[in-house]
mmCIF file of C-alpha atoms in Angstrom:
data_model
loop_
_atom_site.group_PDB
_atom_site.id
_atom_site.type_symbol
_atom_site.label_atom_id
_atom_site.label_comp_id
_atom_site.label_asym_id
_atom_site.label_seq_id
_atom_site.Cartn_x
_atom_site.Cartn_y
_atom_site.Cartn_z
ATOM 1 C CA MET A 47 119.238 23.510 -50.039
ATOM 2 C CA ILE A 48 121.592 22.520 -47.234
ATOM 3 C CA ARG A 49 121.700 18.749 -46.847
ATOM 4 C CA PRO A 50 123.353 16.762 -44.032
ATOM 5 C CA ILE A 51 126.872 15.947 -45.205
ATOM 6 C CA ILE A 52 129.056 15.313 -42.179
ATOM 7 C CA HIS A 53 128.277 11.723 -41.209
ATOM 8 C CA ARG A 54 128.751 10.306 -44.693
ATOM 9 C CA GLN A 55 131.902 12.358 -45.281
ATOM 10 C CA LEU A 56 133.685 11.228 -42.134
ATOM 11 C CA THR A 57 136.771 9.301 -43.198
ATOM 12 C CA ARG A 58 138.671 6.543 -41.487
ATOM 13 C CA GLY A 59 141.410 9.099 -40.931
ATOM 14 C CA ASP A 60 138.998 11.521 -39.221
ATOM 15 C CA LEU A 61 137.822 8.798 -36.863
ATOM 16 C CA ALA A 62 141.387 7.670 -36.192
ATOM 17 C CA CYS A 63 142.255 11.246 -35.193
ATOM 18 C CA LEU A 64 139.274 11.279 -32.827
ATOM 19 C CA VAL A 65 140.400 8.000 -31.229
ATOM 20 C CA GLN A 66 143.891 9.433 -30.850
ATOM 21 C CA GLU A 67 142.517 12.478 -29.054
ATOM 22 C CA ILE A 68 140.408 10.259 -26.793
ATOM 23 C CA ALA A 69 143.513 8.230 -25.952
ATOM 24 C CA ARG A 70 145.414 11.408 -25.089
ATOM 25 C CA MET A 71 142.743 12.155 -22.489
ATOM 26 C CA ASP A 72 142.392 8.562 -21.255
ATOM 27 C CA VAL A 73 144.340 5.574 -22.574
ATOM 28 C CA ASP A 74 141.692 3.033 -21.575
ATOM 29 C CA GLU A 75 138.907 5.066 -23.188
ATOM 30 C CA GLY A 76 141.012 5.350 -26.314
ATOM 31 C CA ARG A 77 141.504 1.592 -26.445
ATOM 32 C CA GLU A 78 137.769 1.006 -26.052
ATOM 33 C CA ALA A 79 136.979 3.544 -28.764
ATOM 34 C CA ASP A 80 139.453 1.894 -31.129
ATOM 35 C CA GLN A 81 137.906 -1.515 -30.493
ATOM 36 C CA ALA A 82 134.431 -0.095 -31.089
ATOM 37 C CA LEU A 83 135.527 1.400 -34.416
ATOM 38 C CA GLN A 84 137.086 -1.880 -35.464
ATOM 39 C CA ALA A 85 133.720 -3.503 -34.746
ATOM 40 C CA GLY A 86 131.958 -0.916 -36.889
ATOM 41 C CA ALA A 87 130.282 0.882 -33.972
ATOM 42 C CA VAL A 88 130.981 4.382 -35.300
ATOM 43 C CA ASP A 89 127.878 5.961 -33.764
ATOM 44 C CA ALA A 90 128.668 4.519 -30.341
ATOM 45 C CA VAL A 91 132.053 6.242 -30.447
ATOM 46 C CA LEU A 92 130.611 9.553 -31.661
ATOM 47 C CA ASP A 93 128.000 9.456 -28.900
ATOM 48 C CA SER A 94 130.436 8.586 -26.118
ATOM 49 C CA PRO A 95 131.233 11.054 -23.315
ATOM 50 C CA ALA A 96 134.917 10.395 -24.042
ATOM 51 C CA ALA A 97 134.499 11.691 -27.618
ATOM 52 C CA LEU A 98 132.784 14.851 -26.398
ATOM 53 C CA GLU A 99 135.502 15.493 -23.819
ATOM 54 C CA ALA A 100 138.233 14.896 -26.396
ATOM 55 C CA VAL A 101 136.634 17.177 -28.997
ATOM 56 C CA LEU A 102 136.231 20.056 -26.565
ATOM 57 C CA GLY A 103 139.912 19.744 -25.723
ATOM 58 C CA ARG A 104 141.922 20.860 -22.733
ATOM 59 C CA GLY A 105 142.194 24.288 -21.206
ATOM 60 C CA GLY A 106 139.321 25.710 -23.201
ATOM 61 C CA ALA A 107 140.983 25.086 -26.592
ATOM 62 C CA PRO A 108 139.348 22.788 -29.172
ATOM 63 C CA ALA A 109 141.174 19.610 -30.137
ATOM 64 C CA PRO A 110 143.185 19.581 -33.407
ATOM 65 C CA LEU A 111 140.436 17.785 -35.306
ATOM 66 C CA PRO A 112 138.557 18.429 -38.556
ATOM 67 C CA LEU A 113 135.923 21.159 -38.352
ATOM 68 C CA THR A 114 133.264 18.572 -39.104
ATOM 69 C CA LEU A 115 133.970 16.667 -35.890
ATOM 70 C CA LEU A 116 134.410 19.819 -33.833
ATOM 71 C CA TRP A 117 130.787 20.733 -34.559
ATOM 72 C CA TYR A 118 129.178 17.353 -35.082
ATOM 73 C CA VAL A 119 130.066 15.675 -31.784
ATOM 74 C CA PRO A 120 128.999 18.588 -29.498
ATOM 75 C CA VAL A 121 125.821 19.350 -31.483
ATOM 76 C CA ARG A 122 124.848 15.693 -31.414
ATOM 77 C CA ALA A 123 125.471 15.548 -27.664
ATOM 78 C CA ARG A 124 123.446 18.721 -27.027
ATOM 79 C CA LEU A 125 120.524 17.460 -29.078
ATOM 80 C CA ARG A 126 120.419 14.240 -27.069
ATOM 81 C CA LEU A 127 120.147 16.346 -23.916
ATOM 82 C CA HIS A 128 117.138 18.047 -25.512
ATOM 83 C CA GLY A 129 115.535 14.686 -26.280
ATOM 84 C CA VAL A 130 116.395 14.601 -29.998
ATOM 85 C CA THR A 131 118.124 11.374 -31.037
ATOM 86 C CA ASP A 132 117.576 11.699 -34.799
ATOM 87 C CA ILE A 133 121.072 11.335 -36.281
ATOM 88 C CA LEU A 134 120.096 13.067 -39.521
ATOM 89 C CA LEU A 135 118.853 16.112 -37.609
ATOM 90 C CA ALA A 136 122.126 16.264 -35.684
ATOM 91 C CA ASP A 137 123.981 15.993 -38.972
ATOM 92 C CA TYR A 138 121.834 18.766 -40.472
ATOM 93 C CA ALA A 139 122.370 21.142 -37.547
ATOM 94 C CA ALA A 140 126.129 20.576 -37.452
ATOM 95 C CA THR A 141 126.370 20.956 -41.224
ATOM 96 C CA LEU A 142 125.139 24.556 -41.052
ATOM 97 C CA PRO A 143 128.213 26.127 -39.376
ATOM 98 C CA VAL A 144 130.539 23.886 -41.383
ATOM 99 C CA VAL A 145 129.025 24.876 -44.733
ATOM 100 C CA PHE A 146 128.497 28.551 -44.005
ATOM 101 C CA ALA A 147 131.994 28.898 -42.559
ATOM 102 C CA SER A 148 133.331 28.274 -46.063
ATOM 103 C CA THR A 149 130.915 30.537 -47.942
ATOM 104 C CA HIS A 150 130.392 34.288 -48.137
ATOM 105 C CA SER A 151 127.152 34.179 -46.127
ATOM 106 C CA GLN A 152 128.893 35.431 -42.996
ATOM 107 C CA GLN A 153 129.822 38.652 -44.782
ATOM 108 C CA SER A 154 126.187 39.735 -44.980
ATOM 109 C CA ILE A 155 125.127 40.494 -41.424
ATOM 110 C CA ALA A 156 121.545 39.595 -40.635
ATOM 111 C CA LYS A 157 119.376 42.700 -40.310
ATOM 112 C CA GLY A 158 116.344 41.743 -38.288
ATOM 113 C CA GLU A 159 113.012 41.931 -40.065
ATOM 114 C CA ALA A 160 114.736 43.240 -43.191
ATOM 115 C CA GLY A 161 116.818 40.069 -43.405
ATOM 116 C CA MET A 162 113.779 37.817 -43.191
ATOM 117 C CA ALA A 163 111.855 39.990 -45.641
ATOM 118 C CA GLU A 164 114.703 39.780 -48.144
ATOM 119 C CA TRP A 165 114.891 36.002 -47.851
ATOM 120 C CA TRP A 166 111.118 35.697 -48.212
ATOM 121 C CA ARG A 167 111.050 37.931 -51.306
ATOM 122 C CA PHE A 168 113.603 35.670 -52.906
ATOM 123 C CA VAL A 169 111.572 32.525 -52.097
ATOM 124 C CA ALA A 170 108.228 34.069 -53.115
ATOM 125 C CA GLY A 171 109.701 35.350 -56.380
ATOM 126 C CA LEU A 172 110.401 31.846 -57.659
ATOM 127 C CA PRO A 173 107.800 29.814 -59.620
ATOM 128 C CA GLN A 174 105.147 28.712 -57.145
ATOM 129 C CA GLY A 175 105.092 25.081 -56.037
ATOM 130 C CA THR A 176 108.366 24.156 -57.711
ATOM 131 C CA VAL A 177 111.368 22.253 -56.430
ATOM 132 C CA ALA A 178 113.400 25.430 -56.920
ATOM 133 C CA GLN A 179 111.118 27.298 -54.536
ATOM 134 C CA ALA A 180 111.308 24.453 -52.030
ATOM 135 C CA GLU A 181 115.090 24.431 -52.101
ATOM 136 C CA ALA A 182 115.204 28.209 -51.726
ATOM 137 C CA ALA A 183 112.880 28.002 -48.712
ATOM 138 C CA ALA A 184 115.062 25.310 -47.145
ATOM 139 C CA TYR A 185 118.171 27.431 -47.778
ATOM 140 C CA ALA A 186 116.553 30.486 -46.181
ATOM 141 C CA ALA A 187 115.657 28.347 -43.168
ATOM 142 C CA ALA A 188 119.245 27.147 -42.885
ATOM 143 C CA LEU A 189 120.546 30.711 -42.985
ATOM 144 C CA ALA A 190 118.087 31.824 -40.321
ATOM 145 C CA LEU A 191 118.977 28.912 -38.016
ATOM 146 C CA TRP A 192 122.688 29.495 -38.522
ATOM 147 C CA TRP A 193 122.478 33.206 -37.717
ATOM 148 C CA ALA A 194 120.218 32.651 -34.714
ATOM 149 C CA GLY A 195 122.265 29.725 -33.425
ATOM 150 C CA CYS A 196 125.838 30.891 -34.020
ATOM 151 C CA PHE A 197 125.542 34.694 -33.891
ATOM 152 C CA PRO A 198 122.441 35.516 -31.825
ATOM 153 C CA GLU A 199 123.905 38.758 -30.520
ATOM 154 C CA TRP A 200 124.285 40.044 -34.078
ATOM 155 C CA VAL A 201 120.707 39.086 -34.878
ATOM 156 C CA GLU A 202 119.426 40.983 -31.846
ATOM 157 C CA ARG A 203 121.508 44.046 -32.703
ATOM 158 C CA GLY A 204 120.129 44.039 -36.225
ATOM 159 C CA GLY A 205 116.525 43.983 -35.032
ATOM 160 C CA SER A 206 114.185 46.627 -33.717
ATOM 161 C CA GLY A 207 113.973 45.068 -30.270
ATOM 162 C CA ASN A 208 114.200 41.901 -28.190
ATOM 163 C CA GLY A 209 112.834 38.683 -29.572
ATOM 164 C CA MET A 210 114.504 38.814 -32.970
ATOM 165 C CA VAL A 211 116.354 35.536 -32.400
ATOM 166 C CA SER A 212 113.062 33.815 -31.621
ATOM 167 C CA ALA A 213 111.582 35.375 -34.760
ATOM 168 C CA TYR A 214 114.419 33.934 -36.833
ATOM 169 C CA VAL A 215 113.814 30.465 -35.398
ATOM 170 C CA THR A 216 110.092 30.765 -36.122
ATOM 171 C CA PHE A 217 110.877 31.927 -39.666
ATOM 172 C CA ALA A 218 113.182 28.934 -40.131
ATOM 173 C CA GLY A 219 110.430 26.584 -38.996
ATOM 174 C CA ARG A 220 107.948 28.069 -41.459
ATOM 175 C CA MET A 221 110.402 27.883 -44.357
ATOM 176 C CA LEU A 222 111.238 24.273 -43.520
ATOM 177 C CA ALA A 223 107.540 23.405 -43.354
ATOM 178 C CA LEU A 224 107.017 25.055 -46.751
ATOM 179 C CA ALA A 225 109.915 23.106 -48.221
ATOM 180 C CA ALA A 226 108.524 19.877 -46.773
ATOM 181 C CA ASP A 227 105.123 20.486 -48.404
ATOM 182 C CA LEU A 228 106.627 21.326 -51.785
ATOM 183 C CA LEU A 229 109.037 18.373 -51.803
ATOM 184 C CA GLU A 230 106.572 15.736 -50.599
ATOM 185 C CA VAL A 231 106.087 14.219 -54.062
ATOM 186 C CA ALA A 232 109.349 15.064 -55.836
ATOM 187 C CA ALA A 233 111.754 14.261 -52.989
ATOM 188 C CA PRO A 234 110.024 12.481 -50.085
ATOM 189 C CA GLU A 235 113.238 11.858 -48.102
ATOM 190 C CA GLU A 236 114.215 15.522 -48.200
ATOM 191 C CA ALA A 237 110.611 16.451 -47.378
ATOM 192 C CA SER A 238 110.672 14.216 -44.324
ATOM 193 C CA LEU A 239 113.927 15.748 -43.116
ATOM 194 C CA CYS A 240 112.570 19.279 -43.566
ATOM 195 C CA ALA A 241 109.381 18.378 -41.700
ATOM 196 C CA ARG A 242 111.319 16.874 -38.788
ATOM 197 C CA ALA A 243 113.667 19.854 -38.685
ATOM 198 C CA ALA A 244 110.680 22.232 -38.636
ATOM 199 C CA GLU A 245 109.219 20.397 -35.638
ATOM 200 C CA ALA A 246 112.577 20.345 -33.827
ATOM 201 C CA ARG A 247 113.582 23.907 -34.774
ATOM 202 C CA ARG A 248 113.842 25.078 -31.162
ATOM 203 C CA GLU A 249 115.966 22.098 -30.159
ATOM 204 C CA LEU A 250 118.226 22.557 -33.194
ATOM 205 C CA HIS A 251 118.654 26.206 -32.310
ATOM 206 C CA ALA A 252 119.387 25.416 -28.668
ATOM 207 C CA ALA A 253 122.016 22.831 -29.649
ATOM 208 C CA LEU A 254 123.783 25.332 -31.905
ATOM 209 C CA ILE A 255 123.657 28.035 -29.228
ATOM 210 C CA GLU A 256 125.169 25.720 -26.638
ATOM 211 C CA ALA A 257 127.794 24.187 -28.914
ATOM 212 C CA ARG A 258 128.973 27.488 -30.361
ATOM 213 C CA VAL A 259 129.964 28.836 -26.932
ATOM 214 C CA GLU A 260 132.833 26.330 -26.882
ATOM 215 C CA TYR A 261 134.328 27.736 -30.090
ATOM 216 C CA ILE A 262 132.908 31.177 -30.736
ATOM 217 C CA GLY A 263 131.917 32.283 -27.244
ATOM 218 C CA GLU A 264 129.133 34.589 -26.190
ATOM 219 C CA ASP A 265 129.375 37.925 -27.975
ATOM 220 C CA SER A 266 132.612 36.591 -29.391
ATOM 221 C CA HIS A 267 133.991 39.773 -30.887
ATOM 222 C CA SER A 268 133.836 41.906 -27.742
ATOM 223 C CA SER A 269 137.057 42.556 -25.829
ATOM 224 C CA GLU A 270 135.395 41.261 -22.656
ATOM 225 C CA SER A 271 134.536 37.963 -24.301
ATOM 226 C CA ARG A 272 138.072 37.492 -25.631
ATOM 227 C CA LEU A 273 139.520 38.271 -22.208
ATOM 228 C CA ASN A 274 137.150 35.853 -20.462
ATOM 229 C CA ARG A 275 138.066 33.025 -22.826
ATOM 230 C CA PHE A 276 141.776 33.737 -22.309
ATOM 231 C CA LEU A 277 141.392 33.740 -18.512
ATOM 232 C CA LYS A 278 139.353 30.537 -18.660
ATOM 233 C CA ARG A 279 142.107 28.765 -20.517
ATOM 234 C CA LEU A 280 144.750 30.015 -18.071
ATOM 235 C CA SER A 281 142.749 28.799 -15.069
ATOM 236 C CA GLU A 282 142.131 25.378 -16.598
ATOM 237 C CA ASP A 283 145.771 24.956 -17.532
ATOM 238 C CA ASN A 284 146.824 25.465 -13.902
#
């Protein structure tokens, strides 16, 4: 099961780097951010427009910050635009690309209905009603959201037609709802998170889609996409 890890793992050094990047963009904003951190207002800094601008960097290139911040700040900002202010949900959504970027999950390209069927067979094959089954369902949901949010073009190519991304998001919602039901007694906090994520599945997906464009780009591995990102950076540098 993928659990939110970013917020609690942010170090003083990570936040100091963020303040430094804010100050590079605007000295006054950097001073205000530093004062806010000294006062313990970490969330106010992470939610500030100055933090978002600093994280996205100049000229189309991300700032030299930890991967956790590069995903967390934009995802959190996008979710607020979609009316979701739940910090744990923002942490959960941003954790997905951070965790899966360091695993082998990206080596197994999603294959439309076959991908969902394979994940479901794994979940259904575990002892019914157990914590193990709940955690497997939550993991399958995380995979589906990550694929649909960070690599939607690959999901569509692996399917039999349009609408496969939406199907992945629906699948993720159902797996999260299953995990919430199974964890209600054994792990009520995790159950609550899964239930909230199931309800906000479309917003979580939208936030990932919008945030990933800054780093991965639309159809990121095509020559046209690489050229467009290069030209964008040239135009913004001038």
